[in-house]
Coordinates of C-alpha atoms in Angstrom, one line a residue:
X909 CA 59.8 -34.2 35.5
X910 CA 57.7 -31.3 37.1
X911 CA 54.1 -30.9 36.5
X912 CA 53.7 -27.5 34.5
X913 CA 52.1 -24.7 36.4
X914 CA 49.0 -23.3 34.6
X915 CA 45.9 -25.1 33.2
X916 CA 47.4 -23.5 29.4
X917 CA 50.7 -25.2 30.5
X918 CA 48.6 -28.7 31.2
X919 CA 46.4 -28.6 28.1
X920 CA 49.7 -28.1 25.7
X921 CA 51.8 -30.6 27.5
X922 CA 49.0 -33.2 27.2
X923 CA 48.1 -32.3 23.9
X924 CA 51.4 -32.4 22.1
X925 CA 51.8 -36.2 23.3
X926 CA 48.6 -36.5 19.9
X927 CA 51.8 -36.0 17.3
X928 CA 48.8 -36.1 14.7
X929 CA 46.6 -33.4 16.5
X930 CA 49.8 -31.9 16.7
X931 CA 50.8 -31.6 13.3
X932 CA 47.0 -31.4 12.3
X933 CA 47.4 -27.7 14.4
X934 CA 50.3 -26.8 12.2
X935 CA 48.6 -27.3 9.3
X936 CA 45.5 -25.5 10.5
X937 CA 48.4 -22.5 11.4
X938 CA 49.4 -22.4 8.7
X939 CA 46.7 -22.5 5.9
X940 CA 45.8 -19.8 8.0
X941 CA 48.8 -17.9 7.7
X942 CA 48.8 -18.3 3.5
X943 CA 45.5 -17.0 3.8
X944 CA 46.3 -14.1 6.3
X945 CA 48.9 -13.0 3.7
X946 CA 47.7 -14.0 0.4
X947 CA 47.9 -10.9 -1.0
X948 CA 52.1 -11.4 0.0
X949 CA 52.4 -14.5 -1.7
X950 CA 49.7 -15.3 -4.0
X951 CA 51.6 -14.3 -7.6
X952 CA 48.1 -12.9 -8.7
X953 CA 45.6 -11.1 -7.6
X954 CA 42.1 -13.5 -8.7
X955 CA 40.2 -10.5 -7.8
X956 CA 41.4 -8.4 -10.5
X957 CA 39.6 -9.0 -13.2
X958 CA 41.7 -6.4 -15.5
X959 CA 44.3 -8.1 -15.2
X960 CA 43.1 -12.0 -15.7
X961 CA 43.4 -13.2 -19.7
X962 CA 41.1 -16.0 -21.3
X963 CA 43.6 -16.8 -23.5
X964 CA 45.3 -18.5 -20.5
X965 CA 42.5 -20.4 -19.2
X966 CA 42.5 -24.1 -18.2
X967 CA 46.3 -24.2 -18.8
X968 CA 47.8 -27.4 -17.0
X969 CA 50.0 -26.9 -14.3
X970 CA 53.7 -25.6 -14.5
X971 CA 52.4 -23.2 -17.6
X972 CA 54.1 -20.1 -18.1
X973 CA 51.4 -17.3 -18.7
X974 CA 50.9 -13.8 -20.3
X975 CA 52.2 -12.5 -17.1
X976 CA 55.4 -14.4 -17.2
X977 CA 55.4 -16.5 -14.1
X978 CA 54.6 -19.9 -13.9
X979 CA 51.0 -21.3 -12.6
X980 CA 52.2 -23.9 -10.4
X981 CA 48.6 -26.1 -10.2
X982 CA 47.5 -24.3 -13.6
X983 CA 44.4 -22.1 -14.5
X984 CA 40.7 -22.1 -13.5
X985 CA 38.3 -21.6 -16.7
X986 CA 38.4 -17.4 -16.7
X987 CA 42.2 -17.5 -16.4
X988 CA 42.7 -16.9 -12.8
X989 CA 46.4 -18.5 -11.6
X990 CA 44.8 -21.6 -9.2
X991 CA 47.7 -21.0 -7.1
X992 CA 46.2 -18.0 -6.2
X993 CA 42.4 -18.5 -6.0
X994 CA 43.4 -21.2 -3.6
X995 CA 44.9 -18.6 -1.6
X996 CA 42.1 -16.3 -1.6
X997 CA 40.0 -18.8 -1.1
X998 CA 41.2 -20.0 1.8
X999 CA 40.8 -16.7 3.3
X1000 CA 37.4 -16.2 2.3
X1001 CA 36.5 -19.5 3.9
X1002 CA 38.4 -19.4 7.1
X1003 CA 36.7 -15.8 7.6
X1004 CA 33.3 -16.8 6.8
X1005 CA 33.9 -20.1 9.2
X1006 CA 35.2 -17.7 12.2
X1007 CA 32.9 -15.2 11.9
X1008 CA 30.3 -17.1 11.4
X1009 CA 31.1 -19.5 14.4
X1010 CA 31.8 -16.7 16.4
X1011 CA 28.2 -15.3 15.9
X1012 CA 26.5 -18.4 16.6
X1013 CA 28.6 -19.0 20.0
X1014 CA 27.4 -15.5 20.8
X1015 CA 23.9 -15.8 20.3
X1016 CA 23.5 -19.7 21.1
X1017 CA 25.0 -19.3 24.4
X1018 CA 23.0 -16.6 25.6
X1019 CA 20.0 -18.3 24.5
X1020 CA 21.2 -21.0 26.3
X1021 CA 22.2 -19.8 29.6
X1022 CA 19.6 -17.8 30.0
X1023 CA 16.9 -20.3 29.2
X1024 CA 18.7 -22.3 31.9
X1025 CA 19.1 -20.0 34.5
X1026 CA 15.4 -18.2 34.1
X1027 CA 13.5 -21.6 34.0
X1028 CA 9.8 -22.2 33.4
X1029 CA 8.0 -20.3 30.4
X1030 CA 11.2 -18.8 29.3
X1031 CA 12.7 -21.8 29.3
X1032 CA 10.4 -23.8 27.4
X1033 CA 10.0 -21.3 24.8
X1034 CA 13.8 -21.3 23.5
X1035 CA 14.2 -25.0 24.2
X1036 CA 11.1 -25.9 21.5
X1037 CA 12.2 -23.3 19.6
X1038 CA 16.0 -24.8 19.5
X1039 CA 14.6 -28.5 19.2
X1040 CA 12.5 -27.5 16.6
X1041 CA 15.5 -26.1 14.5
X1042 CA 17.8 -28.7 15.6
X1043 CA 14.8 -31.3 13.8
X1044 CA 15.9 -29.7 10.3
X1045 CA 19.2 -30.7 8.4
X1046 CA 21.5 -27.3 8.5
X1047 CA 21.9 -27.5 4.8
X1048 CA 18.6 -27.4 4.0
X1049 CA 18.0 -24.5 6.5
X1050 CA 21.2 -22.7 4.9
X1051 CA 19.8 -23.1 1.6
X1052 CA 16.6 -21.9 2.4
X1053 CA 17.8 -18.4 3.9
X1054 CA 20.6 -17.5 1.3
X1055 CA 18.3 -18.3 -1.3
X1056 CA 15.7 -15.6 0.5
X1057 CA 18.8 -13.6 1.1
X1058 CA 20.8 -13.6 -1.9
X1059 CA 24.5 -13.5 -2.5
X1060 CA 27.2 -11.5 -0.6
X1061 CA 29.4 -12.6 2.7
X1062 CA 26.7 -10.6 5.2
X1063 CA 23.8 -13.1 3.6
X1064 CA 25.6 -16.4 3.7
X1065 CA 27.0 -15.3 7.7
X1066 CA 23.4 -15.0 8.7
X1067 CA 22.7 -18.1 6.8
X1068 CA 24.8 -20.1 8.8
X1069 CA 24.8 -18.3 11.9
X1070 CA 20.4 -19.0 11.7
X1071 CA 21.2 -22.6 10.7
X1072 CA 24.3 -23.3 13.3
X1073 CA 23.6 -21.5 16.8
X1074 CA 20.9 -24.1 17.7
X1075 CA 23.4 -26.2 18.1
X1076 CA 25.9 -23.6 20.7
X1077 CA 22.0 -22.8 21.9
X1078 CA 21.4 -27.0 23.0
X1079 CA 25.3 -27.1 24.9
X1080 CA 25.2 -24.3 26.4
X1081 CA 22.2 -25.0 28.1
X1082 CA 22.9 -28.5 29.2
X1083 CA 25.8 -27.5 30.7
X1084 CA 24.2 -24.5 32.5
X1085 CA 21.1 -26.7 33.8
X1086 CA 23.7 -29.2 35.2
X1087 CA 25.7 -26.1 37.0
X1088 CA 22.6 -24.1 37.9
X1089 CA 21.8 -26.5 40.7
X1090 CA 25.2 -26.8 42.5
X1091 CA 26.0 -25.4 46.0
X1092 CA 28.6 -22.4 44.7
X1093 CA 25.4 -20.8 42.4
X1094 CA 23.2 -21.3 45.1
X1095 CA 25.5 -19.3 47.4
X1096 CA 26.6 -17.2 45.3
X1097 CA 22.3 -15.9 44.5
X1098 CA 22.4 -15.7 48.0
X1099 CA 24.9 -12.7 48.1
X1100 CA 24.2 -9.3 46.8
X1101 CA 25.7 -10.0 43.1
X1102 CA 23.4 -9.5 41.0
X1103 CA 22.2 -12.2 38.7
X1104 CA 23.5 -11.1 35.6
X1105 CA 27.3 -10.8 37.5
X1106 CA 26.2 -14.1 38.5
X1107 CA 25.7 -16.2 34.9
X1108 CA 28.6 -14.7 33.3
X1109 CA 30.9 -14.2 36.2
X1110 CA 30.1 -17.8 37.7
X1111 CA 28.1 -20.3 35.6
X1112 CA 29.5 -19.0 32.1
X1113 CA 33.6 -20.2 32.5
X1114 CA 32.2 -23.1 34.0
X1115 CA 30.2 -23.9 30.5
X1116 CA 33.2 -22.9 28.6
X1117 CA 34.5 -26.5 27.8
X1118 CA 32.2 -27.8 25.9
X1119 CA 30.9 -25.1 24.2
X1120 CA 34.9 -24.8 22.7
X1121 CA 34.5 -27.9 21.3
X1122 CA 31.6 -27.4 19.6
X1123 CA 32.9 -24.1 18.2
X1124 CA 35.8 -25.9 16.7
X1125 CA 34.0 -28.4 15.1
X1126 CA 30.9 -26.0 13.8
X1127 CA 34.1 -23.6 12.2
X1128 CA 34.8 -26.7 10.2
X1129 CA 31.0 -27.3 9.8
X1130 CA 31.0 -23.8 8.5
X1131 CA 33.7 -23.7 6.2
X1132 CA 32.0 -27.4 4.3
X1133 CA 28.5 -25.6 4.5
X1134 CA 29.8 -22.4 2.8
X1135 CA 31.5 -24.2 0.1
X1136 CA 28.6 -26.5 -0.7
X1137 CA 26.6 -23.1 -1.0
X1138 CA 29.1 -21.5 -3.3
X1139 CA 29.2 -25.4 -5.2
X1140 CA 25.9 -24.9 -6.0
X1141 CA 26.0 -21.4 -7.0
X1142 CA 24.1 -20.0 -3.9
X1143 CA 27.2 -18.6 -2.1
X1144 CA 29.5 -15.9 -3.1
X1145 CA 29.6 -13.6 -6.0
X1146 CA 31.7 -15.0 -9.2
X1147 CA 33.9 -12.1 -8.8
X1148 CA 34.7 -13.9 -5.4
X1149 CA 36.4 -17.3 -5.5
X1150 CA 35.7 -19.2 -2.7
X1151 CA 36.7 -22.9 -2.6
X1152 CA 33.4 -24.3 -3.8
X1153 CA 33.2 -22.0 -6.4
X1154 CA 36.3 -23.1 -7.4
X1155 CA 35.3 -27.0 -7.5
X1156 CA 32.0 -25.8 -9.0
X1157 CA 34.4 -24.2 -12.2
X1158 CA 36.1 -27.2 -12.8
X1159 CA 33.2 -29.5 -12.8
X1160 CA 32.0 -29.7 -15.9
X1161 CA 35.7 -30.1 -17.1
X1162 CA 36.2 -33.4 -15.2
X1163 CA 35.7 -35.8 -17.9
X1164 CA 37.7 -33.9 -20.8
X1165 CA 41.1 -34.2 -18.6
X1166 CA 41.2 -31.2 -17.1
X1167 CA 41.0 -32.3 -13.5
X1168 CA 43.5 -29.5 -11.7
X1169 CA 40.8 -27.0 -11.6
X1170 CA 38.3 -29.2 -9.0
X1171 CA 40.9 -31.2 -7.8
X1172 CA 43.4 -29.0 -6.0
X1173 CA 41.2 -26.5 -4.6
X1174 CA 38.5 -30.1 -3.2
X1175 CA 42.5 -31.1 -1.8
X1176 CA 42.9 -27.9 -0.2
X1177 CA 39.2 -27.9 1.3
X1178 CA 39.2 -31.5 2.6
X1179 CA 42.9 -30.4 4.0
X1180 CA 41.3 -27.5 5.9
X1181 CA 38.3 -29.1 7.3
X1182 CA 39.8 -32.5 8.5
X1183 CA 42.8 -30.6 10.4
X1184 CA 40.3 -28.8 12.0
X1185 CA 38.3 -31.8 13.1
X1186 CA 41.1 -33.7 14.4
X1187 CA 42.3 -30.8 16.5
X1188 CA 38.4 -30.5 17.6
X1189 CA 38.8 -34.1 18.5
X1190 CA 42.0 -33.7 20.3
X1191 CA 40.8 -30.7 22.2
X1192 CA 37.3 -33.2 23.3
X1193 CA 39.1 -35.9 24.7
X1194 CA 40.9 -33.7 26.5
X1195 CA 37.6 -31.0 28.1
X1196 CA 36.3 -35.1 28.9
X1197 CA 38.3 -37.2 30.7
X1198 CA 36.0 -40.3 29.6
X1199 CA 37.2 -40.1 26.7
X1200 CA 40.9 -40.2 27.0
X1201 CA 42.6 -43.0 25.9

């Protein structure tokens, strides 16, 4: 059996011998895909509040409502189909999660790189800073800044960017400190590239591997910190219904037998965030061969 040809070729072939990483990245596709086209197949729109009814709140599931279809997992307490708020849901937390990982890659490996590549006072500064952040829990941190912030999906992405990137920041620069004193820098400084062509052309893809793995497991990070925000009303807007807020709806309906409303949207959040982490894990043993089995 030939070897395939391209590093993408490699990492596939060797990562679809994990069936459960595998099917962990299916399920991660397509949660992603239900919440890409939510609007296609959600059977109601949770954000329109016209057309929600209270006389069909907390129904059980398979109840047929005012609007004639059938609410598979039942009703939240304001009448919204659970079906569909999962939906939505899903797409508000997989867009706060990427967005907000994507922002703190940005910014924590810059900070990173560049403490590592400028040295001294430079250097110092950012890395106290970083291990000053990194000393705080990121929940605590999170909850500090939306609550200084207030609601909306701006707010809570600058939450969690200021409490994550640390974290992107700490990575990036180990890695660069570990490439900034091998022989191919060192030759390339001594050309005319510039230094800037240098980091990003030269150090940066080099840095790249473990800084994805963080990324993937900070999106899931992400996605649990915005729903425990939006759990304890400190997230999203009500007219918005994130996952937590979801869970948070249901709550105090627990102990009368109404269960559906935090159960299936807590199943379709612990779903979400361990597919993630497997696939993170997958994608870690394979950026270090130490850890292969």
């Amino acid at each position: 059996m030939s070897t395939p040809s391209t590093p993408l070729r490699r990492f596939w072939a060797e990562f679809r011998e994990n069936r459960i990483a595998v099917v962990a990245l299916v399920v991660v596709a397509a949660m992603i895909l239900l919440a890409l086209f939510a609007p296609l197949v959600s059977p109601q729109d949770p954000y329109d509040l016209a057309r929600l009814s209270l006389m069909d709140s907390r129904r059980p599931p398979g109840f047929v409502g005012s609007g004639g279809y059938t609410h598979v997992l039942g009703t939240d307490p304001q009448g919204r189909d659970l079906l569909s708020a999962i939906f939505y849901g899903l797409r508000i937390s997989i867009q706060i999660g990427l967005a907000a990982g994507f922002v703190s890659l940005t910014i924590g490996t810059t900070l990173g790189i560049l403490a590592a590549y400028l040295g001294g006072r430079i250097e110092a500064l950012i890395m106290r800073l970083v291990d000053l952040q990194l000393s705080f829990p990121a929940i605590l941190l999170a909850l500090v800044i939306v609550a200084l912030l207030g609601q909306g999906k701006a707010q809570l992405i600058g939450a969690l960017v200021a409490a994550q990137y640390a974290y992107f920041a700490r990575t990036a620069y180990g890695a660069a400190k570990a490439e900034r004193g091998k022989d191919y820098i060192e030759a390339a400084l001594a050309t005319p590239l510039s230094g800037r062509l240098v980091v990003w052309r030269h150090m940066l893809p080099n840095c790249a591997p473990p800084l994805i793995v963080v990324a993937t497991v900070q999106i899931a990070n992400s996605i649990s910190l915005e729903a425990t925000l939006s759990f304890l009303g400190l997230g999203l807007p009500v007219t918005e219904p994130s996952l937590g807020m979801l869970i948070s709806n249901g709550f105090p309906y627990m102990m009368s037998g109404r269960y559906w409303i935090s159960v299936y949207p807590g199943v379709a959040l612990i779903i979400l965030i361990v597919a993630i982490n497997i696939v993170g894990d997958q994608v870690r043993d394979q950026f270090n061969p130490r850890l292969r089995k």
